[in-house]
Short mmCIF file of C-alpha atoms in Angstrom, two decimals:
data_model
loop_
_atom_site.label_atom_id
_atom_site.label_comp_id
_atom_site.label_asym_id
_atom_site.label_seq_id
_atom_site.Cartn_x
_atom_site.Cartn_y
_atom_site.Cartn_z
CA UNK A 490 -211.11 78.52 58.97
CA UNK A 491 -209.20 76.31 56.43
CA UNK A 492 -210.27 75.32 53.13
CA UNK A 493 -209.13 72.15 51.60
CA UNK A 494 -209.36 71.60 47.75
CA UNK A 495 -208.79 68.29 45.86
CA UNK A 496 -209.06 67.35 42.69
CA UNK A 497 -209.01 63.72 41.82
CA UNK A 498 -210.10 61.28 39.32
CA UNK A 499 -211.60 57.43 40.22
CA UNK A 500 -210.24 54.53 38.90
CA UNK A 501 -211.93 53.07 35.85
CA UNK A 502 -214.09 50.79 37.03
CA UNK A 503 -215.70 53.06 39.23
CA UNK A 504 -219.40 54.09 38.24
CA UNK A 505 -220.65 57.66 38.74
CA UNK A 506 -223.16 56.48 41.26
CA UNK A 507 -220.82 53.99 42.88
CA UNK A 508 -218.54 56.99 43.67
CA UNK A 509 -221.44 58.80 44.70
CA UNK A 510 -222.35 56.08 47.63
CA UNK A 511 -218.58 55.77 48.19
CA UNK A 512 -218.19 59.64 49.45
CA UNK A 513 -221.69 59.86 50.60
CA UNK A 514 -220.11 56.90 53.26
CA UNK A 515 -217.11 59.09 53.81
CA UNK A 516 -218.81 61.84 55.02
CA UNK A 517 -221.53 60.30 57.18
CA UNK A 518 -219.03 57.60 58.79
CA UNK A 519 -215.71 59.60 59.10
CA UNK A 520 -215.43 63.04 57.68
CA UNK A 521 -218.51 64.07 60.28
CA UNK A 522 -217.05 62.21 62.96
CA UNK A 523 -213.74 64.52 63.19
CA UNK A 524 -212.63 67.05 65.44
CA UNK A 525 -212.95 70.96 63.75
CA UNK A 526 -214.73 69.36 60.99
CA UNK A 527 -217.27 71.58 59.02
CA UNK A 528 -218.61 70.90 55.93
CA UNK A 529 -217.81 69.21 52.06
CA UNK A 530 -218.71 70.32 48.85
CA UNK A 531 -218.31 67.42 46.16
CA UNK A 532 -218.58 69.12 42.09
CA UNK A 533 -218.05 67.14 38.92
CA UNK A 534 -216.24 68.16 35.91
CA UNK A 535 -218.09 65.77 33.50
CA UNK A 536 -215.97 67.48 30.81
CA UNK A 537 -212.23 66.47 32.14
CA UNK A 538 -213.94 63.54 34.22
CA UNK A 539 -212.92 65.07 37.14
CA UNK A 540 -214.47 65.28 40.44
CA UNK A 541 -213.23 68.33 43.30
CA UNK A 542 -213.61 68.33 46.68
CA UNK A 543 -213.92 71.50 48.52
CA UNK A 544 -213.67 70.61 52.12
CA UNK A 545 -213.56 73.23 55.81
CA UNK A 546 -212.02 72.66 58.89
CA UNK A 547 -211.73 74.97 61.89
CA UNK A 548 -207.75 74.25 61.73
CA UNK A 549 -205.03 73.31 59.72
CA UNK A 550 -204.20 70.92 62.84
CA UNK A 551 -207.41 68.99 62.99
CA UNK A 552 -207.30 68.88 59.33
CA UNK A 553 -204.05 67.82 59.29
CA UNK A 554 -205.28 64.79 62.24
CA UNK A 555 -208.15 64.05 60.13
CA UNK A 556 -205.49 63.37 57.17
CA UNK A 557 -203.67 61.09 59.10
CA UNK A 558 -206.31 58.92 60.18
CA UNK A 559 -208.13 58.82 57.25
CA UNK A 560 -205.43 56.10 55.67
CA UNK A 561 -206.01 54.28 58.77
CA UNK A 562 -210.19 54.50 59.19
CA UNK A 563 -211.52 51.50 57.77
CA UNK A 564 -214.77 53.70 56.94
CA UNK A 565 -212.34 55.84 54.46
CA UNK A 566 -211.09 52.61 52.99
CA UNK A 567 -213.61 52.09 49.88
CA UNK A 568 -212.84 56.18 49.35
CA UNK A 569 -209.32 55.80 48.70
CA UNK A 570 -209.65 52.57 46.95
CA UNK A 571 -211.65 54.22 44.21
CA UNK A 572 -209.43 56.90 43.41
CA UNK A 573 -206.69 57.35 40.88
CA UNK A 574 -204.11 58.08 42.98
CA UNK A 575 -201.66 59.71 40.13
CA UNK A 576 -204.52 62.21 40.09
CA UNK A 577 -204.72 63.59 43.21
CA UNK A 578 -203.85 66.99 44.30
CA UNK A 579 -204.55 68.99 47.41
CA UNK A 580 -204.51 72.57 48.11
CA UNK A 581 -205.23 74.18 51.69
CA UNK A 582 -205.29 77.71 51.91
CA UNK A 583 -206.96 80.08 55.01
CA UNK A 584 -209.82 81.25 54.33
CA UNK A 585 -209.43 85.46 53.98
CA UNK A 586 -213.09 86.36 53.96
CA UNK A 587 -217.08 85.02 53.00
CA UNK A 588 -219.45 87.19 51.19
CA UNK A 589 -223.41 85.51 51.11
#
């Protein structure tokens, strides 16, 4: 399994509860849709004004094909809209082991 981890900020005109909706939409309309797809985690850092995404795939290459389209899906459109782009980063490590 891979984990993917972004942190990212919205742009300034976005509303808490607008950017809500927006990834609620991402996830119902593309993120579920793709291939090796498993499951999102969305947490807030009210503090920084921050918001990190914490996402698993069953690959690094369906992840990776899920990347690519994603700039292309017109459902991922409002998503990448909202952001602050200078703020995003990405990390995707394996995952070693789950304890729970």
């Amino acid at each position: 399994m891979i984990t993917e981890i972004v942190t990212m900020k919205t742009i300034e005109d976005i509303s808490r509860e607008e950017f809500l909706a927006i990834v609620d939409g991402l996830e119902k309309n593309f993120h579920s849709k793709q291939d090796g797809f498993v499951d999102t985690e969305l947490l807030e850092d009210k503090k920084n004004g921050q918001w990190l995404m914490i996402q698993h795939w069953d690959s690094a290459e369906q992840l990776k094909s899920a990347s690519q389209k994603m700039f292309l899906d017109e459902n991922a459109a409002s998503f990448i809209q909202a952001l602050d782009r200078t703020t995003v980063k990405m990390q995707i490590l394996p995952q070693i082991k789950i304890w729970g």
